[in-house]
């Protein structure tokens, strides 16, 4: 089968091409090195073999010949091989050598271009590489020439071109590069900028002049831009509200993506620490199955789902929407969204997304049940004879506010455990990373419990953010100070609250 030389882009996972992503999703083998984005590896099937050919501490580095042979050998085995390369595979990346080796061995290969850091890093620093009338060319050069090649780049010619100069791999030899360009006639006052770790959450842009580059605070990897445009600062990336902030996301892995992507849109670096995993309830779902059986027979007036997980489990237990022969209540929009994905529209979503608010909004039972009897909104056409019945599908361990309140109002309540949350073990590297993060977000009490259990109160990041009052109260019970409590108890509301708190602190 084919070996694909795929450009991974400069670091922001969103800059992988659509074609690159779809090849990655079907790869048997992914060959990567340090510059390719490790986050992208998650896009490959879990079963795919991942081979790191980058420099690793304590191990001899893989030579280019070894990499070429590996690609040839895997290609011959008939595997679909994705060779991920940082930026573009044919820009200072030895992709040409790999393609040549594959061609010589008769192994089919394809090239998927990537967004090169030469273009992306300046864009993320707000520096346009060309500008009408003033900067009409850009030249991309390597600052790290192959000593065996003989004959140095004609820096004088590059200087005389008068356009924008983009230097990759230039940090180590910046003194010599500056000397050559000045010798070539470029003024030391020419604007210059170095974009370090461009497009990543830790991007840093150093703005200086050509003459200032040798003493500037540079680090690798950097894309260095020299020319009039380097004085431009059309920044949009480093000025986002959560830029430079590392936020821990504690949701179960399967559910973290919306929170992660919203935080990233605000500029945050995110650290996924899946403190909990969602599993079958202890009875394997038997109670839920028999409750659904009763639901199908019209036994219940209302079905109440109190979390997206509960909604997912309920949907999983149904044959289709016709099984829900009752009215349906969801605790909040996240739960309602999951139901909507199964074509179920809740009849009731309370104003505030907590159990107390759901109780307030809940109608009285039919047939005059309840201590105050009758009245209130209509109870809904359940079986005659009063004493309406409610099915509550929720986590194995949960607060009893809702069932207790419903019973007090005269409802007969069946509570079934639709799922349970179990602790997900965390590795030591993850724990270290948590200790240096700025913010931790909690979307449920169970994540607070498991996270504090796994990490220890002392290592919880300094800013604690909770989706709502119940989660916040749980955090306080663990001795944490809650700095951010979302006004709207949704993922969106949580991210907005974190962004405004962190912006105010800057
Ligand atoms: N094929 C890659 C370049 C590989 S050479 C591409 O097209 O981008 C490695 C050099 O690329 C680094 O020394 C640095 O100059 C540049 N580079 C790679 N990633 C970068 C990043 N995130 N920010 C700035 N420069 C980067």
Coordinates of C-alpha atoms and ligand atoms in Angstrom, one line a residue:
X1 CA 0.0 0.0 0.0
X2 CA 0.9 3.6 0.0
X3 CA 3.3 5.7 2.1
X4 CA 1.9 9.2 2.6
X5 CA 4.3 12.0 3.4
X6 CA 1.9 14.3 5.2
X7 CA 2.6 17.9 6.3
X8 CA 1.4 18.2 9.9
X9 CA 1.5 22.0 9.9
X10 CA 3.4 24.2 12.4
X11 CA 1.8 23.2 15.7
X12 CA -1.8 24.3 15.9
X13 CA -3.6 21.0 15.3
X14 CA -6.3 22.9 13.4
X15 CA -3.8 23.6 10.6
X16 CA -3.6 20.0 9.5
X17 CA -5.2 19.7 6.1
X18 CA -8.5 17.8 5.6
X19 CA -6.7 15.3 3.4
X20 CA -4.0 14.8 6.0
X21 CA -6.7 14.2 8.7
X22 CA -8.5 11.7 6.7
X23 CA -5.4 9.7 5.9
X24 CA -4.4 9.8 9.5
X25 CA -7.8 8.5 10.5
X26 CA -7.2 5.4 8.4
X27 CA -3.5 4.8 9.0
X28 CA -2.0 1.5 10.0
X29 CA 1.3 3.0 10.9
X30 CA 2.2 6.6 11.9
X31 CA 5.8 7.6 11.7
X32 CA 6.5 10.9 13.5
X33 CA 9.3 12.9 15.1
X34 CA 9.6 15.7 17.5
X35 CA 8.4 18.4 15.2
X36 CA 5.2 16.7 14.2
X37 CA 2.5 17.5 16.5
X38 CA 1.9 14.9 19.1
X39 CA -1.7 16.0 19.6
X40 CA -2.4 14.9 16.0
X41 CA -1.6 11.3 16.9
X42 CA -4.9 11.1 18.7
X43 CA -6.5 11.4 15.2
X44 CA -5.1 8.0 14.2
X45 CA -7.0 4.8 15.1
X46 CA -6.2 3.5 18.5
X47 CA -5.0 0.3 16.8
X48 CA -2.4 2.1 14.6
X49 CA 1.2 1.6 15.4
X50 CA 3.0 4.8 16.3
X51 CA 6.7 5.0 15.7
X52 CA 8.7 7.8 17.1
X53 CA 11.8 8.5 15.0
X54 CA 12.7 11.8 16.6
X55 CA 15.5 12.5 19.0
X56 CA 14.7 11.0 22.4
X57 CA 16.7 11.4 25.5
X58 CA 18.8 8.3 26.3
X59 CA 18.4 6.7 22.9
X60 CA 20.5 6.8 19.8
X61 CA 18.7 9.0 17.2
X62 CA 17.3 7.4 14.2
X63 CA 19.3 8.3 11.1
X64 CA 17.7 9.5 7.9
X65 CA 18.8 6.2 6.2
X66 CA 17.0 4.3 9.0
X67 CA 13.9 6.3 8.5
X68 CA 14.0 5.8 4.7
X69 CA 14.4 2.0 5.2
X70 CA 11.6 1.9 7.7
X71 CA 9.2 3.7 5.3
X72 CA 10.2 1.3 2.5
X73 CA 9.8 -1.8 4.6
X74 CA 6.4 -0.8 6.0
X75 CA 5.2 0.3 2.6
X76 CA 6.2 -3.1 1.2
X77 CA 4.3 -4.9 4.0
X78 CA 1.1 -3.4 2.4
X79 CA 0.4 -1.1 5.3
X80 CA -1.0 2.3 5.0
X81 CA 1.8 4.5 6.4
X82 CA 1.5 8.1 7.3
X83 CA 4.8 9.8 7.7
X84 CA 3.9 13.0 9.6
X85 CA 6.3 15.9 9.1
X86 CA 6.2 19.3 10.8
X87 CA 5.1 22.1 8.5
X88 CA 5.4 21.1 4.9
X89 CA 7.1 17.8 4.0
X90 CA 9.1 19.4 1.2
X91 CA 10.3 22.5 3.0
X92 CA 13.5 21.9 4.8
X93 CA 12.2 18.6 6.0
X94 CA 14.1 15.9 4.0
X95 CA 10.8 14.8 2.5
X96 CA 12.5 14.9 -0.9
X97 CA 15.0 12.3 0.4
X98 CA 12.2 10.0 1.7
X99 CA 10.2 10.3 -1.5
X100 CA 13.4 9.5 -3.5
X101 CA 14.0 6.4 -1.4
X102 CA 10.4 5.2 -1.8
X103 CA 10.6 5.8 -5.6
X104 CA 13.8 3.9 -5.9
X105 CA 12.3 0.9 -4.0
X106 CA 9.2 1.0 -6.1
X107 CA 6.9 1.7 -3.1
X108 CA 3.9 3.9 -4.0
X109 CA 3.9 7.2 -2.2
X110 CA 1.9 10.4 -2.1
X111 CA 2.7 13.8 -0.8
X112 CA 0.2 15.9 1.2
X113 CA 1.5 19.4 1.5
X114 CA 1.3 21.1 4.9
X115 CA 1.2 24.7 6.1
X116 CA 4.8 25.6 6.5
X117 CA 5.9 27.5 9.6
X118 CA 7.6 30.0 7.3
X119 CA 4.1 31.3 6.4
X120 CA 2.1 30.3 9.5
X121 CA 4.3 31.6 12.3
X122 CA 4.4 35.2 10.9
X123 CA 0.6 35.1 10.3
X124 CA 0.0 34.1 13.9
X125 CA 2.3 37.0 15.0
X126 CA 0.3 39.4 12.9
X127 CA 3.0 39.9 10.3
X128 CA 2.0 39.8 6.7
X129 CA 4.9 38.5 4.6
X130 CA 4.1 40.8 1.6
X131 CA 2.5 44.2 1.4
X132 CA 1.5 45.9 -1.7
X133 CA 4.1 48.4 -3.0
X134 CA 6.6 47.9 -0.1
X135 CA 7.3 44.2 0.3
X136 CA 6.8 42.4 -3.0
X137 CA 8.7 39.1 -2.4
X138 CA 9.6 36.8 0.4
X139 CA 12.6 34.5 0.5
X140 CA 12.7 31.5 2.7
X141 CA 16.2 30.5 3.7
X142 CA 17.7 28.0 6.1
X143 CA 20.1 29.3 8.7
X144 CA 21.5 25.9 9.2
X145 CA 23.3 24.8 6.1
X146 CA 24.6 21.4 5.5
X147 CA 28.4 21.7 6.1
X148 CA 29.0 18.9 3.6
X149 CA 27.2 20.8 0.9
X150 CA 30.0 23.3 0.4
X151 CA 29.4 26.8 -0.8
X152 CA 27.3 29.0 1.4
X153 CA 24.1 30.7 0.5
X154 CA 24.6 34.0 -1.2
X155 CA 23.4 36.2 1.6
X156 CA 24.4 39.3 -0.3
X157 CA 22.0 38.4 -3.0
X158 CA 19.2 37.8 -0.5
X159 CA 20.0 41.2 1.1
X160 CA 19.8 42.9 -2.2
X161 CA 16.4 41.5 -3.2
X162 CA 14.8 44.0 -0.9
X163 CA 11.8 41.9 0.1
X164 CA 11.0 40.0 3.2
X165 CA 13.5 37.4 4.4
X166 CA 12.2 34.4 6.4
X167 CA 14.9 32.4 8.2
X168 CA 14.2 28.9 9.5
X169 CA 16.6 27.1 11.7
X170 CA 18.4 30.4 12.2
X171 CA 18.7 30.7 16.0
X172 CA 22.0 28.8 16.4
X173 CA 23.8 30.9 13.8
X174 CA 22.1 34.2 14.1
X175 CA 25.4 36.2 14.6
X176 CA 26.8 35.0 11.3
X177 CA 23.5 35.5 9.5
X178 CA 23.2 39.1 10.7
X179 CA 26.8 39.8 9.7
X180 CA 26.3 38.5 6.2
X181 CA 23.1 40.4 5.6
X182 CA 24.6 43.7 6.9
X183 CA 27.7 43.0 4.8
X184 CA 25.3 42.5 1.9
X185 CA 24.0 46.1 2.4
X186 CA 20.9 45.6 4.7
X187 CA 20.7 48.3 7.4
X188 CA 21.1 47.0 11.0
X189 CA 17.9 49.1 11.6
X190 CA 15.8 46.9 9.4
X191 CA 12.9 45.6 11.4
X192 CA 13.1 42.0 12.5
X193 CA 10.9 39.6 14.5
X194 CA 11.3 36.1 15.8
X195 CA 8.3 34.0 16.3
X196 CA 9.1 31.2 18.8
X197 CA 6.8 28.1 19.0
X198 CA 4.6 29.8 16.5
X199 CA 0.9 28.9 16.3
X200 CA 1.1 27.1 19.6
X201 CA -0.4 28.2 22.9
X202 CA 3.1 29.0 24.1
X203 CA 3.9 31.2 21.1
X204 CA 6.2 34.2 21.9
X205 CA 7.1 37.0 19.5
X206 CA 10.3 38.9 19.9
X207 CA 10.3 42.2 18.0
X208 CA 13.6 43.9 17.4
X209 CA 15.9 45.0 14.5
X210 CA 18.4 43.1 12.4
X211 CA 21.2 44.5 14.5
X212 CA 19.3 43.6 17.7
X213 CA 18.8 39.9 16.8
X214 CA 22.1 38.6 18.2
X215 CA 21.3 39.9 21.7
X216 CA 17.6 39.2 21.6
X217 CA 16.0 36.6 23.8
X218 CA 15.7 33.9 21.1
X219 CA 14.9 30.2 21.4
X220 CA 14.3 27.3 19.0
X221 CA 12.1 26.6 17.1
X222 CA 11.8 30.1 15.8
X223 CA 10.8 31.6 12.4
X224 CA 12.8 34.8 12.0
X225 CA 11.3 37.6 9.8
X226 CA 13.5 40.4 8.5
X227 CA 12.2 43.3 6.5
X228 CA 9.9 46.2 6.7
X229 CA 6.8 44.1 7.4
X230 CA 8.4 42.8 10.6
X231 CA 7.6 46.1 12.2
X232 CA 3.9 45.3 11.7
X233 CA 1.9 44.1 14.7
X234 CA -1.5 43.0 13.5
X235 CA -1.7 40.7 16.5
X236 CA -4.9 38.6 17.0
X237 CA -3.5 35.4 18.4
X238 CA -1.4 36.4 21.5
X239 CA -4.1 38.9 22.5
X240 CA -7.0 36.4 23.0
X241 CA -8.4 36.4 26.5
X242 CA -7.0 33.0 27.7
X243 CA -3.7 33.2 25.7
X244 CA -0.8 32.0 27.9
X245 CA -3.2 30.3 30.3
X246 CA -3.2 26.6 30.9
X247 CA -6.6 25.2 31.8
X248 CA -7.2 21.7 33.1
X249 CA -10.2 20.0 31.8
X250 CA -11.4 17.2 34.1
X251 CA -14.3 15.7 32.2
X252 CA -14.3 12.2 31.0
X253 CA -12.3 11.9 27.9
X254 CA -15.2 11.1 25.7
X255 CA -16.9 14.3 26.7
X256 CA -14.1 16.8 27.0
X257 CA -13.9 17.9 23.4
X258 CA -16.5 20.7 23.4
X259 CA -15.0 22.3 26.5
X260 CA -11.4 21.9 25.1
X261 CA -12.3 23.4 21.8
X262 CA -14.1 26.4 23.3
X263 CA -11.2 27.1 25.7
X264 CA -8.8 26.9 22.8
X265 CA -10.9 29.3 20.8
X266 CA -10.3 31.8 23.6
X267 CA -6.6 31.2 23.4
X268 CA -6.0 28.7 26.2
X269 CA -3.7 25.9 26.3
X270 CA -5.6 22.9 27.6
X271 CA -4.6 19.9 29.6
X272 CA -7.0 17.0 29.5
X273 CA -7.0 15.2 32.8
X274 CA -9.9 12.7 32.5
X275 CA -10.5 12.2 36.3
X276 CA -13.5 10.1 35.6
X277 CA -14.6 7.4 33.3
X278 CA -18.3 6.6 32.6
X279 CA -19.2 3.0 33.0
X280 CA -22.2 0.8 33.3
X281 CA -24.0 0.9 36.6
X282 CA -23.3 -2.0 39.0
X283 CA -26.4 -3.9 37.8
X284 CA -25.2 -3.7 34.2
X285 CA -28.1 -1.5 33.2
X286 CA -30.8 -4.0 34.3
X287 CA -32.8 -1.5 36.3
X288 CA -32.7 1.0 33.5
X289 CA -33.9 -1.7 31.0
X290 CA -36.9 -2.7 33.1
X291 CA -37.7 1.0 33.8
X292 CA -37.7 1.5 30.0
X293 CA -40.0 -1.5 29.7
X294 CA -42.5 0.2 32.0
X295 CA -42.0 3.5 30.2
X296 CA -42.9 1.9 27.0
X297 CA -46.1 0.5 28.6
X298 CA -47.2 4.0 29.6
X299 CA -46.5 3.6 33.3
X300 CA -44.8 7.0 33.9
X301 CA -46.1 10.5 33.5
X302 CA -42.6 12.0 33.4
X303 CA -39.1 10.9 32.7
X304 CA -36.4 13.1 34.1
X305 CA -32.7 13.1 32.9
X306 CA -30.2 15.0 35.0
X307 CA -27.0 14.8 33.0
X308 CA -25.8 14.3 29.4
X309 CA -24.5 10.9 30.5
X310 CA -27.9 9.9 31.8
X311 CA -29.4 11.1 28.5
X312 CA -27.0 9.0 26.5
X313 CA -27.7 5.9 28.5
X314 CA -31.4 6.4 28.3
X315 CA -31.2 6.8 24.5
X316 CA -29.1 3.6 24.4
X317 CA -31.8 1.7 26.3
X318 CA -34.6 2.8 23.9
X319 CA -35.6 1.1 20.7
X320 CA -36.6 4.5 19.4
X321 CA -38.3 7.6 20.5
X322 CA -41.7 6.0 20.6
X323 CA -40.6 4.1 23.7
X324 CA -40.8 7.4 25.6
X325 CA -44.5 7.4 26.5
X326 CA -44.2 10.1 29.0
X327 CA -43.3 13.7 29.2
X328 CA -39.6 14.4 29.3
X329 CA -37.6 16.8 31.4
X330 CA -33.9 17.6 31.1
X331 CA -31.9 19.5 33.7
X332 CA -30.1 21.8 31.2
X333 CA -29.3 22.4 27.6
X334 CA -26.3 20.0 27.5
X335 CA -28.7 17.2 28.5
X336 CA -31.3 18.5 26.1
X337 CA -28.8 18.5 23.3
X338 CA -28.0 14.8 23.8
X339 CA -31.7 14.0 23.8
X340 CA -32.1 16.1 20.7
X341 CA -29.5 14.0 19.0
X342 CA -31.9 11.1 19.5
X343 CA -34.8 13.2 18.2
X344 CA -36.3 13.7 21.6
X345 CA -37.4 17.2 22.6
X346 CA -37.8 17.7 26.3
X347 CA -41.1 19.2 27.5
X348 CA -39.3 20.9 30.3
X349 CA -35.9 22.5 30.8
X350 CA -35.7 24.7 33.9
X351 CA -34.5 28.3 33.9
X352 CA -31.4 27.6 36.0
X353 CA -29.8 24.3 35.3
X354 CA -29.8 22.7 38.8
X355 CA -32.1 20.2 40.5
X356 CA -33.7 22.9 42.7
X357 CA -34.8 24.9 39.7
X358 CA -36.2 21.8 38.0
X359 CA -38.2 21.1 41.1
X360 CA -39.6 24.6 41.1
X361 CA -40.7 24.3 37.5
X362 CA -42.1 20.8 37.8
X363 CA -45.9 20.5 37.7
X364 CA -48.0 19.1 40.5
X365 CA -49.0 15.4 40.2
X366 CA -52.3 14.7 38.6
X367 CA -55.3 13.8 40.7
X368 CA -54.5 16.2 43.5
X369 CA -51.5 14.4 45.0
X370 CA -49.1 16.2 47.2
X371 CA -49.3 17.9 50.5
X372 CA -50.9 21.1 49.2
X373 CA -53.0 19.1 46.8
X374 CA -54.1 20.0 43.2
X375 CA -53.3 23.2 41.5
X376 CA -50.2 24.2 39.7
X377 CA -49.4 23.5 36.1
X378 CA -51.2 20.6 34.5
X379 CA -49.7 17.2 35.4
X380 CA -49.9 15.6 32.1
X381 CA -52.0 12.7 30.9
X382 CA -50.7 9.8 32.9
X383 CA -52.8 6.9 34.0
X384 CA -55.9 7.9 35.8
X385 CA -56.3 7.4 39.5
X386 CA -53.8 10.0 40.6
X387 CA -50.4 9.6 42.3
X388 CA -48.5 10.4 39.1
X389 CA -45.3 8.6 38.5
X390 CA -41.8 9.9 37.6
X391 CA -38.8 8.0 36.3
X392 CA -35.4 9.6 37.2
X393 CA -32.5 8.3 35.2
X394 CA -29.2 9.5 36.8
X395 CA -25.8 8.5 38.1
X396 CA -25.4 5.7 40.6
X397 CA -24.3 8.2 43.2
X398 CA -26.1 11.6 43.1
X399 CA -27.8 14.1 45.3
X400 CA -31.3 13.3 46.4
X401 CA -32.6 16.8 46.2
X402 CA -34.7 16.0 43.1
X403 CA -36.3 12.6 44.1
X404 CA -36.9 13.9 47.6
X405 CA -38.5 17.1 46.4
X406 CA -40.6 15.2 43.8
X407 CA -41.8 12.8 46.5
X408 CA -42.6 15.7 48.9
X409 CA -44.7 17.1 46.1
X410 CA -46.7 13.9 45.9
X411 CA -45.1 12.1 43.0
X412 CA -44.2 8.5 43.1
X413 CA -40.6 8.3 42.0
X414 CA -38.5 5.5 40.5
X415 CA -34.8 6.3 40.6
X416 CA -32.6 4.2 38.4
X417 CA -28.8 4.2 38.1
X418 CA -28.2 4.7 34.4
X419 CA -24.4 4.9 34.7
X420 CA -21.6 5.3 37.3
X421 CA -18.5 7.3 37.3
X422 CA -15.2 5.6 38.2
X423 CA -11.8 7.2 38.9
X424 CA -9.4 7.2 35.9
X425 CA -5.9 6.6 37.0
X426 CA -3.5 9.4 36.2
X427 CA 0.2 9.0 35.4
X428 CA 3.0 10.9 37.2
X429 CA 3.8 13.1 34.2
X430 CA 0.1 14.2 34.1
X431 CA 0.2 15.0 37.8
X432 CA 3.3 17.2 37.3
X433 CA 1.7 19.0 34.4
X434 CA -1.4 19.7 36.6
X435 CA 0.7 21.3 39.2
X436 CA 2.0 23.9 36.8
X437 CA -1.4 24.7 35.2
X438 CA -3.2 28.0 35.9
X439 CA -6.9 27.0 36.0
X440 CA -8.9 23.9 36.7
X441 CA -12.5 23.5 35.4
X442 CA -15.1 21.3 37.0
X443 CA -18.4 20.3 35.3
X444 CA -19.8 18.1 37.9
X445 CA -19.4 17.1 41.6
X446 CA -18.1 13.7 40.7
X447 CA -15.2 15.2 38.7
X448 CA -14.3 17.3 41.7
X449 CA -14.3 14.3 44.0
X450 CA -12.2 12.1 41.7
X451 CA -9.8 14.9 40.7
X452 CA -9.0 15.9 44.2
X453 CA -8.6 12.3 45.2
X454 CA -6.2 11.7 42.3
X455 CA -4.2 14.9 42.5
X456 CA -4.3 15.9 46.1
X457 CA -5.6 19.3 47.4
X458 CA -2.2 20.8 47.4
X459 CA -1.7 20.3 43.7
X460 CA -5.0 21.7 42.5
X461 CA -4.2 24.7 40.2
X462 CA -4.6 28.2 41.7
X463 CA -7.8 29.2 40.0
X464 CA -10.8 26.9 40.4
X465 CA -13.8 27.2 38.1
X466 CA -17.1 25.5 38.5
X467 CA -20.1 25.1 36.2
X468 CA -22.6 25.9 38.9
X469 CA -23.4 26.2 42.5
X470 CA -23.6 22.5 43.3
X471 CA -20.2 21.7 41.8
X472 CA -18.8 24.8 43.5
X473 CA -20.2 23.6 46.9
X474 CA -18.5 20.2 46.4
X475 CA -15.2 22.0 45.6
X476 CA -15.5 24.1 48.8
X477 CA -16.2 21.0 50.8
X478 CA -12.8 19.8 49.7
X479 CA -11.3 23.0 51.1
X480 CA -10.9 24.7 47.7
X481 CA -11.5 28.3 47.0
X482 CA -13.8 28.7 44.0
X483 CA -12.8 31.7 42.0
X484 CA -15.1 31.3 39.0
X485 CA -18.7 30.1 39.1
X486 CA -20.5 30.2 35.8
X487 CA -23.6 32.3 35.7
X488 CA -25.1 30.1 33.0
X489 CA -24.5 26.5 34.0
X490 CA -23.4 25.3 30.6
X491 CA -20.0 24.6 28.9
X492 CA -20.3 27.9 27.1
X493 CA -21.2 29.8 30.3
X494 CA -18.2 28.2 32.1
X495 CA -15.8 29.2 29.4
X496 CA -17.1 32.8 29.3
X497 CA -16.7 33.0 33.1
X498 CA -13.2 31.7 33.0
X499 CA -12.3 34.1 30.2
X500 CA -13.7 37.2 31.9
X501 CA -12.1 36.3 35.2
X502 CA -8.7 35.7 33.7
X503 CA -8.9 38.9 31.5
X504 CA -9.8 40.9 34.6
X505 CA -6.7 39.6 36.4
X506 CA -4.3 40.5 33.7
Ligands
LIG1 N1 9.1 21.5 7.3 C1 9.0 22.5 8.3 C2 10.4 23.1 8.6 C3 11.3 22.2 9.3 S1 12.8 22.9 9.7 C4 8.0 23.6 7.9 O1 7.6 23.6 6.7 O2 7.6 24.4 8.7 C5 12.6 23.4 11.4 C6 12.5 24.9 11.5 O3 11.2 25.3 11.2 C7 12.7 25.4 12.9 O4 14.1 25.5 13.2 C8 12.0 26.7 12.9 O5 12.8 27.7 12.2 C9 10.8 26.4 12.0 N2 9.7 26.0 12.8 C10 9.1 24.8 13.0 N3 8.0 24.9 13.8 C11 7.9 26.1 14.2 C12 7.0 26.9 15.0 N4 6.0 26.2 15.6 N5 7.2 28.2 15.2 C13 8.2 28.8 14.5 N6 9.1 28.2 13.8 C14 9.0 26.9 13.6

